[in-house]
Short mmCIF file of C-alpha atoms in Angstrom, two decimals:
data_model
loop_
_atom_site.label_atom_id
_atom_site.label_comp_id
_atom_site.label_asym_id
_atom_site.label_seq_id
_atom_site.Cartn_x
_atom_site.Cartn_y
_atom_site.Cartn_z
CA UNK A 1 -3.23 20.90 -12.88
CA UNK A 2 -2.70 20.91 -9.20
CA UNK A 3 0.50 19.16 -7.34
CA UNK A 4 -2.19 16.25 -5.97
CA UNK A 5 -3.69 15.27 -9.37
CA UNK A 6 -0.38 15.23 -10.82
CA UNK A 7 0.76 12.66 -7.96
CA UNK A 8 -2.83 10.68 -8.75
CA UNK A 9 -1.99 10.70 -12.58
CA UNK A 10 1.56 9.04 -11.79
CA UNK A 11 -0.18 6.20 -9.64
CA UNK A 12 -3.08 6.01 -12.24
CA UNK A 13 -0.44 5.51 -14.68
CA UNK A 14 1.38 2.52 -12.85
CA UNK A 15 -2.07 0.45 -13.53
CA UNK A 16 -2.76 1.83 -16.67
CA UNK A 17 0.28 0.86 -18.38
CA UNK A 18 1.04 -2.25 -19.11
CA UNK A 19 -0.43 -3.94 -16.37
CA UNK A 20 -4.37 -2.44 -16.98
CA UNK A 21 -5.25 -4.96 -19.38
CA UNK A 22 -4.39 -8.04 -16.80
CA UNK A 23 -5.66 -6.30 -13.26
CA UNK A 24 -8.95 -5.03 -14.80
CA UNK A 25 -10.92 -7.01 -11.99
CA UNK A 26 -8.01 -6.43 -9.11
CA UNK A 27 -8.15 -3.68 -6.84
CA UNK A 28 -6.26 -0.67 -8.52
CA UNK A 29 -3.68 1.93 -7.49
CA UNK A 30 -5.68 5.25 -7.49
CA UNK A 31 -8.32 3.61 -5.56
CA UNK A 32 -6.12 2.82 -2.69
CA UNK A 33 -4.31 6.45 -3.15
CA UNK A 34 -8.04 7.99 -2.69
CA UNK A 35 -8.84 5.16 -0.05
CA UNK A 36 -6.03 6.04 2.06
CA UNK A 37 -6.49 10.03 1.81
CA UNK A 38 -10.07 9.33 3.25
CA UNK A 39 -8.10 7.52 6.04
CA UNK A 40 -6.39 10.08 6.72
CA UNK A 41 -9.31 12.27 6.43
CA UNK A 42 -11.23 10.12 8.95
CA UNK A 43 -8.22 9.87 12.12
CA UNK A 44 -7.90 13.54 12.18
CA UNK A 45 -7.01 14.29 15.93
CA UNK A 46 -7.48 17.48 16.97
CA UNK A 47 -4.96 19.74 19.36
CA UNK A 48 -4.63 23.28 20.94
CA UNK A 49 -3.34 24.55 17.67
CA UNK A 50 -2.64 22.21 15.19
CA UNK A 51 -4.61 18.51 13.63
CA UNK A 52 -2.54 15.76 14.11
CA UNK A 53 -3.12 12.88 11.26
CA UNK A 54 -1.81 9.29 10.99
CA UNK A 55 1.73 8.54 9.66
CA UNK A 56 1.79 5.13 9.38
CA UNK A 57 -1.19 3.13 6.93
CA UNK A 58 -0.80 -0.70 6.37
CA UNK A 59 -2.73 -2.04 3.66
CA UNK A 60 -4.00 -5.59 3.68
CA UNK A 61 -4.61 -7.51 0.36
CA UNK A 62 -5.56 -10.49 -1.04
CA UNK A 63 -2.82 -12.82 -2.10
CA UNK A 64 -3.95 -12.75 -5.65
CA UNK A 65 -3.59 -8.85 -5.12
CA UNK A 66 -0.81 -8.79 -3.96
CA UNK A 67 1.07 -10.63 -6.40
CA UNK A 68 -0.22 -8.16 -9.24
CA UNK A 69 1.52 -5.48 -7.41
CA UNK A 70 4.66 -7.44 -6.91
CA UNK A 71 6.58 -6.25 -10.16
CA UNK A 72 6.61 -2.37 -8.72
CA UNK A 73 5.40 -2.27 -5.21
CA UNK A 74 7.91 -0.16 -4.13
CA UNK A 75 7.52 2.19 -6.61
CA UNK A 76 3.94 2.28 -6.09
CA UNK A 77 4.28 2.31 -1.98
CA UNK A 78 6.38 5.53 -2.79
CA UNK A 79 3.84 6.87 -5.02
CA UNK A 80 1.39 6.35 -2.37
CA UNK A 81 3.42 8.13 0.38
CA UNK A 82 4.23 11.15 -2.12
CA UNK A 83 0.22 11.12 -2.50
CA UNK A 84 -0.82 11.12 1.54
CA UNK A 85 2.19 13.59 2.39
CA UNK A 86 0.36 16.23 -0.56
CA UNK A 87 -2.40 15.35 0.69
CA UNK A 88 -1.47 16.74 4.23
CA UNK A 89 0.16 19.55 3.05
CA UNK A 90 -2.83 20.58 1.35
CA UNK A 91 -5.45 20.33 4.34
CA UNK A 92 -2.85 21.74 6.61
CA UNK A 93 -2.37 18.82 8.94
CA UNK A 94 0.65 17.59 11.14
CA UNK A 95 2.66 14.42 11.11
CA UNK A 96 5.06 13.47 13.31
CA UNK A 97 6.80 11.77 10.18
CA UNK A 98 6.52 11.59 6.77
CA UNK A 99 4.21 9.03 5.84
CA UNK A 100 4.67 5.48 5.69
CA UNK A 101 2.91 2.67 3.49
CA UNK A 102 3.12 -0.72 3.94
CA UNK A 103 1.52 -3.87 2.50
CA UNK A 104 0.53 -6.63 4.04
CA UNK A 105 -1.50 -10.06 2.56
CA UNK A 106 -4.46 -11.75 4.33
CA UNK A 107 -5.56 -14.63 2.74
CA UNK A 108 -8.91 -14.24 3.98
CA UNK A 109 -10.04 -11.45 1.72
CA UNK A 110 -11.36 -12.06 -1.68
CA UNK A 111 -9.67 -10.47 -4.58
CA UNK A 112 -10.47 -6.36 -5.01
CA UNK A 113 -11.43 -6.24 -1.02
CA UNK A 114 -8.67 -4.33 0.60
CA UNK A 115 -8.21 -3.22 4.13
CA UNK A 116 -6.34 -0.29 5.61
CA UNK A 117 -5.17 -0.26 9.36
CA UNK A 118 -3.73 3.38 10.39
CA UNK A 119 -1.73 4.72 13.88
CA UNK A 120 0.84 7.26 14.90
CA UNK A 121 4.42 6.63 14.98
CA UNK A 122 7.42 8.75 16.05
CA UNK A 123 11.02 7.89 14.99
CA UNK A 124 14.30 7.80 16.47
CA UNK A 125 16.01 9.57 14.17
CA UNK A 126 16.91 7.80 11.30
CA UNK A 127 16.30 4.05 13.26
CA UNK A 128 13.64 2.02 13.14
CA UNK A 129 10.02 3.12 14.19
CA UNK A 130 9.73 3.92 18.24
CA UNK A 131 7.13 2.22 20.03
CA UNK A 132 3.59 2.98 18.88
CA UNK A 133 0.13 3.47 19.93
CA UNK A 134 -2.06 0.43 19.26
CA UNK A 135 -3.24 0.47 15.70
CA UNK A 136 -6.98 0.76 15.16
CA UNK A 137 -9.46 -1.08 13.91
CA UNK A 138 -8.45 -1.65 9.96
CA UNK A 139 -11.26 -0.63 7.55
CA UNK A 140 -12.58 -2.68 5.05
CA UNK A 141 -13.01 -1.39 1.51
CA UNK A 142 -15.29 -3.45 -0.91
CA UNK A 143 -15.91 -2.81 -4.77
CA UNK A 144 -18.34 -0.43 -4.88
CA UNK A 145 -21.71 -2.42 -6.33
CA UNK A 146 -22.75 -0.79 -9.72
CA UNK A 147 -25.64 1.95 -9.46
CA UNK A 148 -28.72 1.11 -9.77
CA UNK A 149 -30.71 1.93 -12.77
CA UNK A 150 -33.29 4.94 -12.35
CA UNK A 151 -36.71 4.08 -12.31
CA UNK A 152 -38.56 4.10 -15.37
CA UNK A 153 -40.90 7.12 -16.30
CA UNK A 154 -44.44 6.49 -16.29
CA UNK A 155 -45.64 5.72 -19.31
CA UNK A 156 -47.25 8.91 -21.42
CA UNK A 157 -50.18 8.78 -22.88
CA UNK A 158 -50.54 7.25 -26.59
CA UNK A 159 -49.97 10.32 -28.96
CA UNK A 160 -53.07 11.17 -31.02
CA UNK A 161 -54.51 13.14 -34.18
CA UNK A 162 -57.34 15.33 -33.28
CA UNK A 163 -59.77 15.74 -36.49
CA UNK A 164 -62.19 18.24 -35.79
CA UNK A 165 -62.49 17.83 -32.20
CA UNK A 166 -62.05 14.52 -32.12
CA UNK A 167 -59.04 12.69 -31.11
CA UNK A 168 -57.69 9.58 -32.62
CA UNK A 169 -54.97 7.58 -30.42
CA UNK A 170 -51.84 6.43 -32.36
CA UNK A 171 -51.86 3.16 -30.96
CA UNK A 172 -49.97 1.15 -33.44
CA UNK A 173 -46.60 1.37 -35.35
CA UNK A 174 -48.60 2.50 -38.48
CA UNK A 175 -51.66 4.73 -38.71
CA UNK A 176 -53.35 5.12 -42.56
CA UNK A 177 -55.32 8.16 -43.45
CA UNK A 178 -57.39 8.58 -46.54
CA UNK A 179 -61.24 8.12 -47.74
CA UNK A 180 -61.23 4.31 -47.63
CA UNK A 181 -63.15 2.93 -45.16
CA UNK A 182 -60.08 0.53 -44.55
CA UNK A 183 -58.34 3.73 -43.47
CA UNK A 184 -57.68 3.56 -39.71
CA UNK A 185 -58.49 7.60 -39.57
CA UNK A 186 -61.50 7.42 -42.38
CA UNK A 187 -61.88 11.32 -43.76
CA UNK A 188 -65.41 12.51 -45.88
CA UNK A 189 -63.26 14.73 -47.58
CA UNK A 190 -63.25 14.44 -51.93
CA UNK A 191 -60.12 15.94 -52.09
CA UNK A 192 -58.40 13.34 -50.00
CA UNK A 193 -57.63 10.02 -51.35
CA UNK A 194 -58.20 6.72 -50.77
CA UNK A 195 -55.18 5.99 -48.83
CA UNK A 196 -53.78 9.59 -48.29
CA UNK A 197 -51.04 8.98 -45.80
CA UNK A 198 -49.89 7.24 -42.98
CA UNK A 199 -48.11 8.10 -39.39
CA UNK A 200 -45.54 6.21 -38.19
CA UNK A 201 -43.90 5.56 -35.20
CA UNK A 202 -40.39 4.51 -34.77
CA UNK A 203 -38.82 4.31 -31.31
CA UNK A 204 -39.80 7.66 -29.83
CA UNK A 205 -39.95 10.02 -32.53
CA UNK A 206 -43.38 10.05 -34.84
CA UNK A 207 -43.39 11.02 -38.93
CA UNK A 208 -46.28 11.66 -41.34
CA UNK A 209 -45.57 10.26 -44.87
CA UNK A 210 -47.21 11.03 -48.38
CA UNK A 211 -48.72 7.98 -49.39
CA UNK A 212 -48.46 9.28 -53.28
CA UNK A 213 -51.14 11.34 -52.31
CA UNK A 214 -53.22 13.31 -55.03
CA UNK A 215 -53.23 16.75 -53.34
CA UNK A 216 -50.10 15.97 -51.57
CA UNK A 217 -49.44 16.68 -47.42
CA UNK A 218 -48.72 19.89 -45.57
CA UNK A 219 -47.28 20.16 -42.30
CA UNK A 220 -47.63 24.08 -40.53
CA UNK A 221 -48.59 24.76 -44.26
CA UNK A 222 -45.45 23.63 -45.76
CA UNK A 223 -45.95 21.15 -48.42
CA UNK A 224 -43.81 17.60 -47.64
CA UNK A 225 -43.44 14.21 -48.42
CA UNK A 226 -42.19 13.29 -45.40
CA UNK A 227 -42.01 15.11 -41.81
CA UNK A 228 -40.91 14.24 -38.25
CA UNK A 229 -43.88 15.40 -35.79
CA UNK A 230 -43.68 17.65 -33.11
CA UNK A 231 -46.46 18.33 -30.75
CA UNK A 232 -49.01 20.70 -32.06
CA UNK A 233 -47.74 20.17 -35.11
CA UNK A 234 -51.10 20.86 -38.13
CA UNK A 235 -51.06 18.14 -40.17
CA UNK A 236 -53.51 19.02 -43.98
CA UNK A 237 -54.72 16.61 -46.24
CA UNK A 238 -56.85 17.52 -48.54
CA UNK A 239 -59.25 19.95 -47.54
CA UNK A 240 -58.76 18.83 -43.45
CA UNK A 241 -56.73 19.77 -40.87
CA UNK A 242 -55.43 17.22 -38.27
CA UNK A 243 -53.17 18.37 -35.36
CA UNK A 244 -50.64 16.02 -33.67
CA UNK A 245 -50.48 15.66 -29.94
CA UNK A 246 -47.60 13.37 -28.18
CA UNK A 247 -49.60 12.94 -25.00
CA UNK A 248 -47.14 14.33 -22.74
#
């Protein structure tokens, strides 16, 4: 596992521990590690020879947000640091300093909406930060809305048992065969009975059952009382053939 996923593990960990049951619907720790790469990412300044990134990222959260974090902020703002600096490292940029994390509430975002304000800072040795260029404009990071779903297929056409050229749809759950003529697929066959068997549909799959047939049921000439269909599937009763088509 590389250095950078180990580092994302630790700060996954600080939410998932015993604070992930409470902060489910609070803005979490690995999204503001990721959030703050892509900052990073995104203020890339370019030189003669080297790409000069941000070293200093303030993150603004809601109050409510910021009081979840309260118990370990300052481990987490460390874990956060330890996560941009391998994250430099790794894309080969330059900082003038390590970098530097810091929280900050604004009580006019709404709990999981988080901002993050970047700029460039040189120290004085070990002092306090130098002067600075001007921060810039702080980005705005909303809970991402949930996908979506995919439209639905077209419909296929009703599956069907073709009888001698002549296709019956399967448009209900239950379809009888047999010699009755309150069979919904009526046969003029002797050696088929009254009510021979039936096909049934349930959810997406379709079976052929032995209705405690005389002569019994084959399916690809393999006697059975009961059988899942498949398309093409040859279906005997009897003396007749009937083949099974899904409609697809």
């Amino acid at each position: 596992m590389s250095v950078l996923r180990n580092i994302e593990g630790k700060i996954e960990a600080l939410f998932e521990g015993v604070f992930g049951r409470a902060f489910r619907t609070h803005v979490q720790p690995v999204e503001l590690a990721r959030k703050l790469a892509k900052e990073m990412d995104d203020h890339r300044l370019v030189s003669v020879s080297r790409v000069y990134v941000p070293n200093e990222y303030t993150v603004y959260l809601a109050p409510a947000d910021r009081q979840q974090f309260a118990t370990y902020e300052d481990s987490l703002r460390s874990e956060l640091q330890e996560y941009l600096a391998e994250h430099a490292r790794r894309e080969n940029y330059a900082l003038p300093t390590r970098p530097r994390v810091l929280m900050e509430t604004d009580a006019d975002l709404d709990v999981g909406v988080f901002g993050i304000a970047t700029r460039m800072i040189q120290m004085q040795g070990d002092a306090a930060p130098a002067a600075a260029a001007e921060p810039g404009a702080t980005m705005i990071y909303r809970p991402e809305p949930e996908p979506a779903p995919p439209d639905a297929p077209a419909p296929d056409a009703p599956a069907s048992l073709n009888v001698n050229g002549t296709a019956h749809e399967l448009a209900r759950e239950r379809i009888v065969i047999g010699r009755s003529k309150d069979c919904d697929i009526r046969l003029d066959d002797p050696n088929v009975s009254r009510r021979h068997a039936e096909v049934r549909r349930e959810g997406q799959t379709y079976w052929v059952v032995d209705l405690d047939s005389t002569n019994g049921v084959a399916v690809n000439g393999q006697r059975l009382k009961r059988s899942q269909l498949a398309d093409g599937d040859r279906i005997t009763v009897g003396s007749t053939e009937l083949v099974f088509g899904t409609g697809r």
